[in-house]
Amino acid sequence: MTGRLAGRKIVITGAGSGIGRESARQFAREGATLALIDRDEAAAQVTADETGGHVFALDVTDEAAVETVVGRAAEALGGIDGLLNSAGILTMKTVDDIGVEEFRRVVDVNLTGTFLVCQAALPWLRKEPKAAIVNIASAQALLPSLTGSAYAASKAAVMMFSKSIAKELAPAVRVNIICPGATETPMTDQGVAPDDVAGRKALAAVYAMNRLAQPEEIAAGILFLMSDEAAAITGVALAIDNGRTFH
Ligand code: NAD
């Protein structure tokens, strides 16, 4: 442990899988104590068994429950000075095929869920000298979608929501965004199965580096933005996308 997050009190949503779980590992290694939130409580518990921390079952779209659970997380941690919103869902339907219910659900989880957790955590974040939020958008927030318009639109909205609150909340709370390209997690498995060799090859070829990212590579960027090393950075969207978005 090098202590880059020593003494920090961090809430993670989507902590039961993929990027959220790997971030929990890296945060814990760097000395943070954690509140691990997921709608899948058993999955969050698996993360906690490895990293320590307090587990909370929550669907981030459940407005009343968000406030209660974030309050309990703050109580358990003795405050909140870091928030990572990694809970999210993927849909890959075209505009011809997607129904309004599915469109609304993607926006509700990815965008409204992020908003609700940020808003509920703010009273605690504002009390802390090192308060930081990291929200997960996507490379699909920066370029027309590989994955369907609903997902891309929800992630572009997460990015601009986050930039906007970075402006509102400065200097009290830093807010930054990570835009991952395709990353080896269960979400990507859902889009292109791991044993679909041709599909995986085609997906990798979308990226200049001709590869997918590992969750460790995404979490390393999240850790940086959460830490004091990024004290001068707010409102920034950092693409970790194997060179899909050059700008
Ligand atoms: P994942 O599916 O492995 O993990 C997502 C976690 O979020 C799961 O544990 C799930 O139970 C939880 N979750 C989903 N809906 C929830 C809800 N309503 N309330 C609470 N928890 C909920 O996905 P991942 O790859 O780790 O993705 C993490 C974030 O990164 C997501 O926001 C995703 O959109 C984004 N992202 C992923 C990729 C990728 O290629 N994997 C690329 C770009 C962006």
XYZ file of N, CA and C and ligand atoms in Angstrom:
785
model
N 0.837 -1.209 0.000
C 0.000 0.000 0.000
C 0.872 1.259 0.000
N 0.559 2.169 -0.901
C 1.322 3.412 -0.925
C 0.525 4.576 -0.340
N -0.719 4.335 0.001
C -1.498 5.321 0.746
C -1.975 6.519 -0.042
N -2.188 6.355 -1.339
C -2.658 7.506 -2.127
C -4.075 7.937 -1.734
N -4.803 7.025 -1.078
C -6.157 7.372 -0.604
C -6.262 7.148 0.905
N -5.152 7.293 1.606
C -5.149 7.020 3.050
C -6.173 7.896 3.762
N -7.011 7.249 4.565
C -8.000 7.975 5.352
C -9.244 8.397 4.583
N -9.279 8.114 3.288
C -10.446 8.560 2.503
C -11.639 7.619 2.731
N -12.840 8.193 2.582
C -14.093 7.475 2.848
C -14.916 7.505 1.567
N -14.918 6.374 0.846
C -15.404 6.413 -0.535
C -16.591 5.471 -0.749
N -17.609 6.003 -1.400
C -18.794 5.235 -1.793
C -18.640 4.826 -3.262
N -18.905 3.561 -3.544
C -18.846 3.061 -4.931
C -20.190 2.432 -5.277
N -20.820 2.875 -6.363
C -21.995 2.157 -6.872
C -21.542 1.223 -7.992
N -22.292 0.153 -8.170
C -21.867 -0.857 -9.158
C -20.634 -1.597 -8.671
N -20.499 -1.700 -7.341
C -19.284 -2.260 -6.732
C -19.217 -3.781 -6.828
N -20.285 -4.390 -7.334
C -20.317 -5.848 -7.360
C -19.742 -6.475 -8.605
N -19.217 -5.683 -9.524
C -18.743 -6.279 -10.782
C -17.789 -5.331 -11.493
N -17.050 -5.898 -12.418
C -16.315 -5.145 -13.423
C -15.473 -3.990 -12.897
N -15.727 -2.820 -13.446
C -14.927 -1.627 -13.150
C -15.127 -1.186 -11.697
N -16.343 -1.292 -11.186
C -16.608 -0.917 -9.788
C -15.829 -1.802 -8.829
N -15.848 -3.116 -9.086
C -15.128 -4.051 -8.199
C -13.619 -3.799 -8.258
N -13.095 -3.621 -9.451
C -11.650 -3.405 -9.570
C -11.245 -2.075 -8.928
N -12.098 -1.076 -9.045
C -11.806 0.201 -8.379
C -11.783 0.008 -6.866
N -12.713 -0.797 -6.352
C -12.731 -1.086 -4.914
C -11.396 -1.699 -4.496
N -10.913 -2.629 -5.294
C -9.617 -3.265 -4.967
C -8.511 -2.214 -4.893
N -8.453 -1.362 -5.906
C -7.351 -0.378 -5.950
C -7.512 0.668 -4.845
N -8.742 1.101 -4.596
C -8.984 2.093 -3.530
C -8.561 1.508 -2.175
N -8.955 0.254 -1.934
C -8.640 -0.374 -0.640
C -7.124 -0.503 -0.489
N -6.469 -0.916 -1.562
C -5.004 -1.057 -1.526
C -4.322 0.263 -1.187
N -4.950 1.363 -1.588
C -4.369 2.693 -1.357
C -4.869 3.331 -0.068
N -5.562 2.541 0.773
C -5.848 2.999 2.133
C -7.232 3.563 2.377
N -8.133 3.517 1.377
C -9.486 4.050 1.590
C -10.355 3.035 2.327
N -11.355 3.541 3.062
C -12.426 2.665 3.547
C -13.629 2.878 2.644
N -14.403 1.797 2.456
C -15.358 1.782 1.351
C -16.781 1.466 1.792
N -17.734 2.083 1.097
C -19.132 1.652 1.126
C -19.434 1.115 -0.267
N -19.796 -0.162 -0.328
C -19.945 -0.870 -1.597
C -21.428 -1.064 -1.884
N -21.904 -0.364 -2.905
C -23.331 -0.361 -3.238
C -23.545 -1.102 -4.550
N -24.570 -1.953 -4.568
C -24.968 -2.604 -5.820
C -26.399 -3.076 -5.664
N -27.112 -3.179 -6.786
C -28.456 -3.769 -6.675
C -28.331 -5.265 -6.384
N -27.179 -5.840 -6.709
C -26.891 -7.252 -6.434
C -26.034 -7.319 -5.167
N -26.724 -7.504 -4.034
C -26.038 -7.434 -2.735
C -24.984 -8.531 -2.593
N -25.311 -9.730 -3.092
C -24.367 -10.852 -2.971
C -23.079 -10.540 -3.731
N -23.222 -9.904 -4.877
C -22.034 -9.562 -5.678
C -21.192 -8.507 -4.953
N -21.855 -7.536 -4.344
C -21.115 -6.511 -3.587
C -20.413 -7.152 -2.392
N -21.061 -8.178 -1.812
C -20.440 -8.877 -0.669
C -19.167 -9.606 -1.098
N -19.181 -10.154 -2.304
C -17.971 -10.823 -2.824
C -16.832 -9.798 -2.911
N -17.145 -8.616 -3.390
C -16.128 -7.552 -3.434
C -15.639 -7.237 -2.021
N -16.584 -7.096 -1.096
C -16.228 -6.734 0.288
C -15.377 -7.806 0.954
N -15.621 -9.060 0.613
C -14.821 -10.139 1.204
C -13.343 -9.940 0.859
N -13.103 -9.321 -0.280
C -11.724 -9.096 -0.716
C -11.164 -7.758 -0.215
N -12.009 -6.742 -0.211
C -11.500 -5.379 0.011
C -11.828 -4.829 1.393
N -12.718 -5.519 2.129
C -13.291 -4.913 3.320
C -14.308 -3.871 2.901
N -14.988 -3.303 3.890
C -15.962 -2.257 3.578
C -17.377 -2.689 3.899
N -18.259 -1.726 3.816
C -19.658 -1.910 4.182
C -20.472 -2.132 2.912
N -21.379 -3.110 2.968
C -22.160 -3.477 1.780
C -23.590 -2.951 1.906
N -24.083 -2.396 0.818
C -25.468 -1.905 0.803
C -26.147 -2.337 -0.487
N -27.338 -2.917 -0.357
C -28.144 -3.259 -1.527
C -28.946 -2.029 -1.930
N -28.863 -1.664 -3.183
C -29.601 -0.476 -3.641
C -29.745 -0.502 -5.151
N -30.961 -0.211 -5.619
C -31.157 0.123 -7.027
C -31.050 1.646 -7.107
N -30.080 2.130 -7.872
C -29.800 3.581 -7.863
C -30.931 4.416 -8.460
N -31.927 3.765 -9.052
C -33.069 4.528 -9.579
C -34.168 4.720 -8.523
N -33.993 4.098 -7.368
C -35.010 4.161 -6.316
C -34.728 5.391 -5.449
N -35.414 6.459 -5.774
C -35.109 7.782 -5.212
C -35.073 7.803 -3.675
N -36.131 7.258 -3.071
C -36.204 7.301 -1.601
C -35.092 6.451 -1.000
N -34.857 5.290 -1.585
C -33.848 4.377 -1.047
C -32.445 4.963 -1.207
N -32.215 5.696 -2.279
C -30.879 6.280 -2.492
C -30.514 7.178 -1.313
N -31.451 8.032 -0.932
C -31.160 8.958 0.164
C -30.870 8.199 1.466
N -31.700 7.195 1.730
C -31.519 6.413 2.959
C -30.184 5.679 2.961
N -29.882 5.019 1.842
C -28.675 4.183 1.803
C -27.413 5.055 1.814
N -27.432 6.155 1.096
C -26.248 7.027 1.120
C -26.058 7.582 2.538
N -27.138 7.872 3.229
C -27.051 8.321 4.624
C -26.442 7.248 5.512
N -26.879 5.996 5.293
C -26.322 4.885 6.100
C -24.847 4.681 5.774
N -24.504 4.852 4.509
C -23.097 4.692 4.107
C -22.249 5.760 4.793
N -22.756 6.983 4.839
C -22.019 8.082 5.480
C -21.837 7.799 6.975
N -22.891 7.261 7.563
C -22.816 6.911 8.992
C -21.753 5.833 9.219
N -21.765 4.825 8.367
C -20.824 3.706 8.532
C -19.379 4.164 8.327
N -19.175 5.093 7.394
C -17.811 5.524 7.055
C -17.340 6.697 7.918
N -18.295 7.357 8.602
C -17.939 8.585 9.319
C -17.801 9.762 8.380
N -18.634 9.765 7.340
C -18.603 10.837 6.326
C -18.349 10.242 4.950
N -18.382 11.113 3.934
C -18.078 10.674 2.562
C -17.195 11.740 1.932
N -16.011 11.343 1.439
C -15.196 12.326 0.700
C -14.825 11.839 -0.703
N -15.423 10.714 -1.093
C -15.224 10.244 -2.464
C -16.441 9.477 -2.920
N -16.812 9.650 -4.184
C -17.959 8.920 -4.753
C -17.592 8.486 -6.166
N -17.703 7.193 -6.405
C -17.556 6.646 -7.765
C -18.888 6.068 -8.195
N -19.458 6.620 -9.255
C -20.695 6.073 -9.822
C -20.339 5.166 -10.985
N -20.354 3.859 -10.716
C -20.023 2.886 -11.767
C -21.226 2.025 -12.138
N -22.336 2.122 -11.389
C -23.535 1.345 -11.746
C -24.017 1.776 -13.118
N -24.276 0.814 -13.961
C -24.771 1.151 -15.292
C -25.263 -0.097 -15.987
N -26.076 0.114 -17.020
C -26.549 -1.016 -17.832
C -26.357 -0.690 -19.302
N -26.246 -1.759 -20.076
C -26.024 -1.650 -21.521
C -27.266 -2.113 -22.264
N -27.577 -1.424 -23.339
C -28.527 -1.978 -24.301
C -27.947 -1.711 -25.670
N -28.200 -2.599 -26.617
C -27.551 -2.458 -27.925
C -28.566 -2.386 -29.060
N -29.807 -2.081 -28.740
C -30.816 -2.091 -29.803
C -30.730 -0.842 -30.679
N -31.111 -1.004 -31.948
C -31.150 0.144 -32.858
C -32.397 0.975 -32.561
N -32.421 2.154 -33.139
C -33.566 3.049 -32.916
C -34.858 2.434 -33.462
N -34.755 1.580 -34.464
C -35.958 0.905 -34.976
C -36.510 -0.097 -33.973
N -35.602 -0.699 -33.209
C -36.003 -1.859 -32.404
C -36.286 -1.561 -30.939
N -35.688 -0.496 -30.424
C -35.813 -0.295 -28.969
C -37.200 0.253 -28.621
N -37.773 -0.269 -27.547
C -39.063 0.247 -27.083
C -38.832 1.347 -26.054
N -39.879 2.113 -25.811
C -39.736 3.262 -24.916
C -39.389 2.827 -23.488
N -39.909 1.673 -23.067
C -39.612 1.212 -21.694
C -38.110 0.972 -21.520
N -37.516 0.315 -22.514
C -36.093 -0.004 -22.420
C -35.264 1.277 -22.535
N -35.685 2.175 -23.424
C -34.984 3.465 -23.556
C -34.993 4.193 -22.212
N -36.183 4.241 -21.615
C -36.304 4.953 -20.324
C -35.467 4.290 -19.237
N -35.423 2.973 -19.219
C -34.681 2.260 -18.162
C -33.178 2.570 -18.265
N -32.656 2.607 -19.497
C -31.222 2.890 -19.677
C -30.900 4.310 -19.195
N -31.749 5.251 -19.566
C -31.534 6.635 -19.122
C -31.702 6.728 -17.606
N -32.662 5.993 -17.094
C -32.958 6.047 -15.665
C -31.773 5.526 -14.833
N -31.239 4.376 -15.220
C -30.113 3.812 -14.448
C -28.855 4.652 -14.672
N -28.503 4.869 -15.932
C -27.191 5.460 -16.217
C -27.139 6.949 -15.859
N -28.166 7.680 -16.193
C -28.154 9.132 -15.958
C -28.837 9.510 -14.641
N -30.107 9.131 -14.506
C -30.844 9.571 -13.314
C -30.254 8.942 -12.051
N -29.807 7.689 -12.155
C -29.169 7.044 -11.010
C -27.911 7.794 -10.583
N -27.119 8.197 -11.561
C -25.898 8.957 -11.255
C -26.253 10.285 -10.581
N -27.239 10.964 -11.133
C -27.710 12.229 -10.537
C -28.166 12.019 -9.086
N -29.008 10.996 -8.878
C -29.578 10.800 -7.533
C -28.500 10.535 -6.492
N -27.516 9.703 -6.861
C -26.477 9.368 -5.869
C -25.584 10.583 -5.623
N -25.254 11.319 -6.681
C -24.459 12.551 -6.491
C -25.196 13.501 -5.548
N -26.472 13.718 -5.825
C -27.232 14.685 -5.019
C -27.320 14.249 -3.562
N -27.547 12.940 -3.362
C -27.669 12.442 -1.982
C -26.344 12.530 -1.235
N -25.235 12.399 -1.944
C -23.916 12.424 -1.274
C -23.412 13.838 -1.022
N -23.974 14.811 -1.695
C -23.421 16.176 -1.623
C -23.316 16.766 -0.216
N -24.349 16.604 0.623
C -24.221 17.204 1.960
C -22.987 16.709 2.697
N -22.612 15.438 2.481
C -21.408 14.906 3.165
C -20.147 15.351 2.443
N -20.183 15.289 1.122
C -18.993 15.686 0.352
C -18.607 17.127 0.677
N -19.601 17.983 0.802
C -19.332 19.414 1.035
C -18.607 19.685 2.359
N -18.706 18.735 3.279
C -18.063 18.932 4.592
C -16.591 18.574 4.582
N -16.118 17.990 3.470
C -14.775 17.395 3.464
C -13.812 18.210 2.601
N -12.549 18.310 3.021
C -11.588 19.132 2.261
C -11.143 18.500 0.937
N -11.268 17.175 0.797
C -10.735 16.521 -0.409
C -11.835 15.879 -1.236
N -13.013 16.474 -1.246
C -14.153 15.793 -1.853
C -14.010 15.658 -3.367
N -14.275 14.448 -3.848
C -14.175 14.196 -5.288
C -15.221 13.181 -5.729
N -15.770 13.436 -6.919
C -16.694 12.496 -7.566
C -16.052 12.053 -8.872
N -16.153 10.767 -9.175
C -15.809 10.273 -10.513
C -17.039 9.548 -11.059
N -17.520 9.991 -12.204
C -18.645 9.334 -12.866
C -18.149 8.630 -14.125
N -18.772 7.493 -14.430
C -18.340 6.721 -15.598
C -19.292 6.987 -16.763
N -18.750 7.616 -17.793
C -19.514 7.759 -19.046
C -19.066 6.625 -19.964
N -18.548 6.953 -21.148
C -18.141 5.915 -22.103
C -17.512 6.597 -23.300
N -16.697 5.852 -24.043
C -16.254 6.375 -25.338
C -17.461 6.655 -26.235
N -18.573 5.956 -25.958
C -19.811 6.203 -26.741
C -20.408 7.577 -26.430
N -19.894 8.237 -25.388
C -20.337 9.617 -25.101
C -19.656 10.605 -26.034
N -18.578 10.168 -26.684
C -17.737 11.078 -27.471
C -17.883 10.891 -28.974
N -18.309 9.713 -29.386
C -18.450 9.415 -30.810
C -19.762 8.674 -31.020
N -20.347 8.773 -32.216
C -21.576 8.012 -32.467
C -21.385 6.536 -32.123
N -22.463 5.946 -31.713
C -22.397 4.720 -30.928
C -22.024 3.461 -31.684
N -21.320 2.580 -30.950
C -21.171 1.182 -31.343
C -22.322 0.375 -30.764
N -22.981 0.948 -29.790
C -23.812 0.154 -28.877
C -25.281 0.555 -28.877
N -25.702 1.371 -29.789
C -27.103 1.781 -29.763
C -27.261 3.170 -29.180
N -28.250 3.877 -29.707
C -28.401 5.295 -29.391
C -28.800 5.545 -27.936
N -29.566 4.643 -27.337
C -30.043 4.895 -25.966
C -28.858 4.918 -25.003
N -27.999 3.909 -25.122
C -26.824 3.840 -24.237
C -25.922 5.043 -24.477
N -25.643 5.333 -25.751
C -24.746 6.451 -26.071
C -25.312 7.769 -25.551
N -26.601 7.964 -25.764
C -27.226 9.217 -25.313
C -27.172 9.329 -23.794
N -27.407 8.213 -23.113
C -27.365 8.255 -21.644
C -25.962 8.606 -21.162
N -24.941 8.110 -21.852
C -23.568 8.344 -21.416
C -23.083 9.753 -21.779
N -23.520 10.271 -22.932
C -23.200 11.662 -23.263
C -23.832 12.581 -22.213
N -25.025 12.213 -21.781
C -25.702 13.023 -20.762
C -24.980 12.925 -19.413
N -24.487 11.756 -19.069
C -23.705 11.614 -17.827
C -22.492 12.544 -17.890
N -21.859 12.579 -19.058
C -20.664 13.415 -19.186
C -21.016 14.901 -18.994
N -22.040 15.377 -19.661
C -22.351 16.808 -19.556
C -22.980 17.159 -18.208
N -23.735 16.234 -17.633
C -24.211 16.432 -16.255
C -23.010 16.634 -15.330
N -22.007 15.789 -15.507
C -20.848 15.818 -14.603
C -20.030 17.089 -14.804
N -19.830 17.481 -16.062
C -19.092 18.731 -16.316
C -19.852 19.920 -15.721
N -21.169 19.870 -15.857
C -21.981 20.993 -15.359
C -21.916 21.094 -13.845
N -22.000 19.941 -13.156
C -21.942 20.038 -11.691
C -20.518 20.342 -11.229
N -19.521 19.975 -12.043
C -18.142 20.355 -11.679
C -18.049 21.866 -11.567
N -18.718 22.550 -12.480
C -18.711 24.017 -12.450
C -19.502 24.539 -11.256
N -20.681 23.940 -11.039
C -21.510 24.383 -9.908
C -20.818 24.172 -8.561
N -20.098 23.069 -8.440
C -19.602 22.656 -7.113
C -18.191 23.132 -6.800
N -17.483 23.661 -7.806
C -16.120 24.142 -7.550
C -16.192 25.356 -6.629
N -15.252 25.510 -5.698
C -14.094 24.637 -5.479
C -14.332 23.530 -4.453
N -15.589 23.381 -3.987
C -15.802 22.471 -2.857
C -15.627 20.998 -3.225
N -16.131 20.624 -4.397
C -16.110 19.208 -4.791
C -15.590 19.108 -6.221
N -14.543 18.322 -6.437
C -14.078 18.054 -7.800
C -14.959 16.969 -8.426
N -15.258 17.134 -9.710
C -16.079 16.135 -10.414
C -15.425 15.835 -11.758
N -15.076 14.586 -11.985
C -14.461 14.198 -13.249
C -15.133 12.964 -13.821
N -14.805 12.702 -15.075
C -15.497 11.661 -15.838
C -14.458 10.757 -16.486
N -14.725 9.453 -16.455
C -13.916 8.508 -17.223
C -14.766 8.004 -18.390
N -14.166 7.975 -19.575
C -14.855 7.463 -20.765
C -14.130 6.198 -21.245
N -14.532 5.036 -20.723
C -13.849 3.814 -21.139
C -14.287 3.381 -22.538
N -13.331 2.810 -23.264
C -13.693 1.999 -24.431
C -14.037 0.608 -23.936
N -14.279 -0.301 -24.880
C -14.676 -1.661 -24.490
C -13.652 -2.247 -23.526
N -14.153 -2.766 -22.433
C -13.330 -3.247 -21.324
C -13.781 -4.657 -20.968
N -12.825 -5.493 -20.593
C -13.124 -6.916 -20.298
C -13.894 -7.044 -18.996
N -15.207 -6.894 -19.072
C -16.073 -7.065 -17.893
C -17.319 -7.844 -18.318
N -18.138 -8.235 -17.356
C -19.391 -8.913 -17.713
C -20.278 -8.084 -18.649
N -20.190 -6.751 -18.564
C -21.008 -5.933 -19.476
C -20.600 -6.153 -20.930
N -19.303 -6.210 -21.182
C -18.830 -6.442 -22.553
C -19.165 -7.865 -22.988
N -19.088 -8.824 -22.046
C -19.471 -10.209 -22.368
C -20.916 -10.269 -22.845
N -21.738 -9.397 -22.247
C -23.157 -9.349 -22.627
C -23.313 -8.856 -24.075
N -22.433 -7.923 -24.476
C -22.496 -7.386 -25.843
C -21.914 -8.331 -26.866
N -20.725 -8.865 -26.588
C -20.055 -9.810 -27.496
C -19.495 -10.924 -26.605
N -20.043 -12.123 -26.740
C -19.654 -13.225 -25.844
C -18.154 -13.499 -25.952
N -17.524 -13.866 -24.821
C -16.073 -14.102 -24.824
C -15.647 -15.191 -25.814
N -16.530 -16.165 -26.081
C -16.150 -17.240 -27.014
C -16.517 -16.916 -28.470
N -17.017 -15.726 -28.719
C -17.298 -15.278 -30.088
C -16.011 -14.653 -30.641
N -15.144 -15.523 -31.141
C -13.794 -15.077 -31.507
C -13.842 -13.998 -32.598
N -14.663 -14.217 -33.609
C -14.749 -13.240 -34.700
C -15.324 -11.918 -34.197
N -16.329 -12.021 -33.338
C -16.955 -10.815 -32.780
C -15.976 -10.016 -31.938
N -15.203 -10.733 -31.123
C -14.199 -10.072 -30.269
C -13.110 -9.402 -31.114
N -12.719 -10.091 -32.197
C -11.686 -9.540 -33.076
C -12.200 -8.253 -33.729
N -13.453 -8.298 -34.174
C -14.059 -7.119 -34.809
C -14.184 -5.972 -33.809
N -14.521 -6.310 -32.566
C -14.644 -5.267 -31.541
C -13.278 -4.632 -31.268
N -12.260 -5.453 -31.112
C -10.915 -4.917 -30.845
C -10.454 -4.009 -31.986
N -10.828 -4.379 -33.200
C -10.359 -3.643 -34.387
C -10.935 -2.226 -34.475
N -11.982 -1.959 -33.696
C -12.556 -0.608 -33.650
C -11.563 0.370 -33.007
N -10.672 -0.163 -32.194
C -9.753 0.669 -31.412
C -8.375 0.710 -32.070
N -7.747 1.879 -32.092
C -6.453 2.035 -32.751
C -5.425 1.047 -32.211
N -5.517 0.736 -30.917
C -4.560 -0.190 -30.301
C -4.934 -1.651 -30.544
N -6.060 -1.866 -31.221
C -6.514 -3.214 -31.598
C -6.616 -4.154 -30.384
N -7.170 -3.637 -29.313
C -7.329 -4.443 -28.094
C -8.447 -3.867 -27.248
N -8.932 -4.676 -26.327
C -9.866 -4.190 -25.307
C -9.061 -3.759 -24.080
N -9.666 -2.941 -23.241
C -9.006 -2.546 -21.987
C -9.310 -3.571 -20.902
N -8.438 -3.630 -19.927
C -8.679 -4.428 -18.717
C -9.302 -3.502 -17.658
N -10.140 -4.052 -16.789
C -10.717 -3.209 -15.735
C -9.644 -2.511 -14.890
N -8.488 -3.163 -14.732
C -7.387 -2.551 -13.962
C -6.938 -1.232 -14.600
N -6.981 -1.181 -15.930
C -6.519 0.019 -16.640
C -7.519 1.169 -16.486
N -8.791 0.825 -16.397
C -9.819 1.863 -16.173
C -9.742 2.347 -14.716
N -9.616 1.385 -13.807
C -9.580 1.740 -12.375
C -8.361 2.603 -12.058
N -7.260 2.381 -12.761
C -6.053 3.193 -12.509
C -6.337 4.671 -12.796
N -7.113 4.940 -13.837
C -7.493 6.324 -14.150
C -8.464 6.885 -13.131
N -9.372 6.034 -12.698
C -10.338 6.466 -11.674
C -9.599 6.815 -10.381
N -8.677 5.946 -9.994
C -7.880 6.179 -8.776
C -7.138 7.510 -8.867
N -6.521 7.755 -10.002
C -5.806 9.030 -10.192
C -6.752 10.216 -9.972
N -7.914 10.189 -10.625
C -8.839 11.331 -10.518
C -9.411 11.471 -9.102
N -9.490 10.361 -8.387
C -10.009 10.403 -7.005
C -8.953 10.941 -6.037
N -7.685 10.821 -6.402
C -6.597 11.095 -5.455
C -6.178 12.569 -5.485
N -5.334 12.917 -4.525
C -4.795 14.283 -4.455
C -3.922 14.637 -5.655
N -3.413 13.624 -6.343
C -2.605 13.896 -7.550
C -3.416 14.678 -8.579
N -4.738 14.580 -8.496
C -5.607 15.280 -9.447
C -6.267 16.515 -8.806
N -5.628 17.069 -7.769
C -6.229 18.191 -7.033
C -6.520 19.392 -7.938
N -5.798 19.522 -9.045
C -6.019 20.656 -9.950
C -6.944 20.303 -11.121
N -7.569 19.131 -11.048
C -8.377 18.669 -12.193
C -9.837 18.564 -11.796
N -10.679 19.310 -12.480
C -12.128 19.119 -12.329
C -12.822 19.390 -13.664
N -13.931 18.674 -13.884
C -14.714 18.859 -15.113
C -14.084 18.230 -16.335
N -13.156 17.305 -16.108
C -12.432 16.697 -17.232
C -12.992 15.305 -17.536
N -13.155 15.028 -18.836
C -13.533 13.675 -19.272
C -12.292 12.997 -19.828
N -11.831 11.972 -19.114
C -10.613 11.256 -19.507
C -10.997 9.978 -20.253
N -10.653 9.926 -21.537
C -10.915 8.709 -22.319
C -9.809 7.702 -22.050
N -10.206 6.499 -21.673
C -9.257 5.371 -21.557
C -9.817 4.325 -22.511
N -9.457 4.471 -23.783
C -10.236 3.792 -24.824
C -9.378 3.218 -25.955
N -8.119 2.904 -25.633
C -7.266 2.283 -26.651
C -7.241 3.054 -27.972
N -7.405 4.368 -27.867
C -7.270 5.194 -29.066
C -8.458 5.138 -30.003
N -9.665 5.179 -29.425
C -10.832 5.282 -30.317
C -11.157 6.743 -30.601
N -10.992 7.577 -29.601
C -11.414 8.980 -29.727
C -10.194 9.873 -29.701
N -9.760 10.300 -30.851
C -8.616 11.204 -30.912
C -9.137 12.628 -31.037
N -9.111 13.358 -29.929
C -9.332 14.783 -30.066
C -8.702 15.554 -28.946
P -20.797 -4.611 -15.084
O -22.063 -5.029 -15.719
O -19.676 -5.579 -14.952
O -21.075 -3.987 -13.637
C -22.113 -3.074 -13.425
C -22.582 -3.213 -11.986
O -23.622 -2.245 -11.804
C -23.184 -4.586 -11.671
O -22.650 -5.090 -10.460
C -24.679 -4.308 -11.545
O -25.342 -5.170 -10.622
C -24.678 -2.853 -11.088
N -25.935 -2.182 -11.422
C -26.575 -2.166 -12.613
N -27.709 -1.477 -12.521
C -27.805 -1.045 -11.241
C -28.766 -0.305 -10.530
N -29.895 0.130 -11.104
N -28.526 -0.009 -9.230
C -27.405 -0.461 -8.623
N -26.476 -1.205 -9.234
C -26.670 -1.495 -10.535
O -20.329 -3.344 -15.926
P -18.906 -2.603 -16.013
O -18.307 -2.957 -17.304
O -18.163 -2.736 -14.758
O -19.433 -1.111 -16.160
C -19.261 -0.134 -15.147
C -19.593 1.223 -15.748
O -18.703 1.464 -16.834
C -21.002 1.295 -16.340
O -21.531 2.568 -16.090
C -20.771 1.102 -17.808
O -21.797 1.666 -18.585
C -19.441 1.794 -17.988
N -18.688 1.380 -19.167
C -18.320 0.075 -19.344
C -17.625 -0.268 -20.494
C -17.208 -1.683 -20.777
O -16.747 -1.948 -21.902
N -17.313 -2.599 -19.841
C -17.302 0.709 -21.446
C -17.700 2.021 -21.227
C -18.389 2.345 -20.074
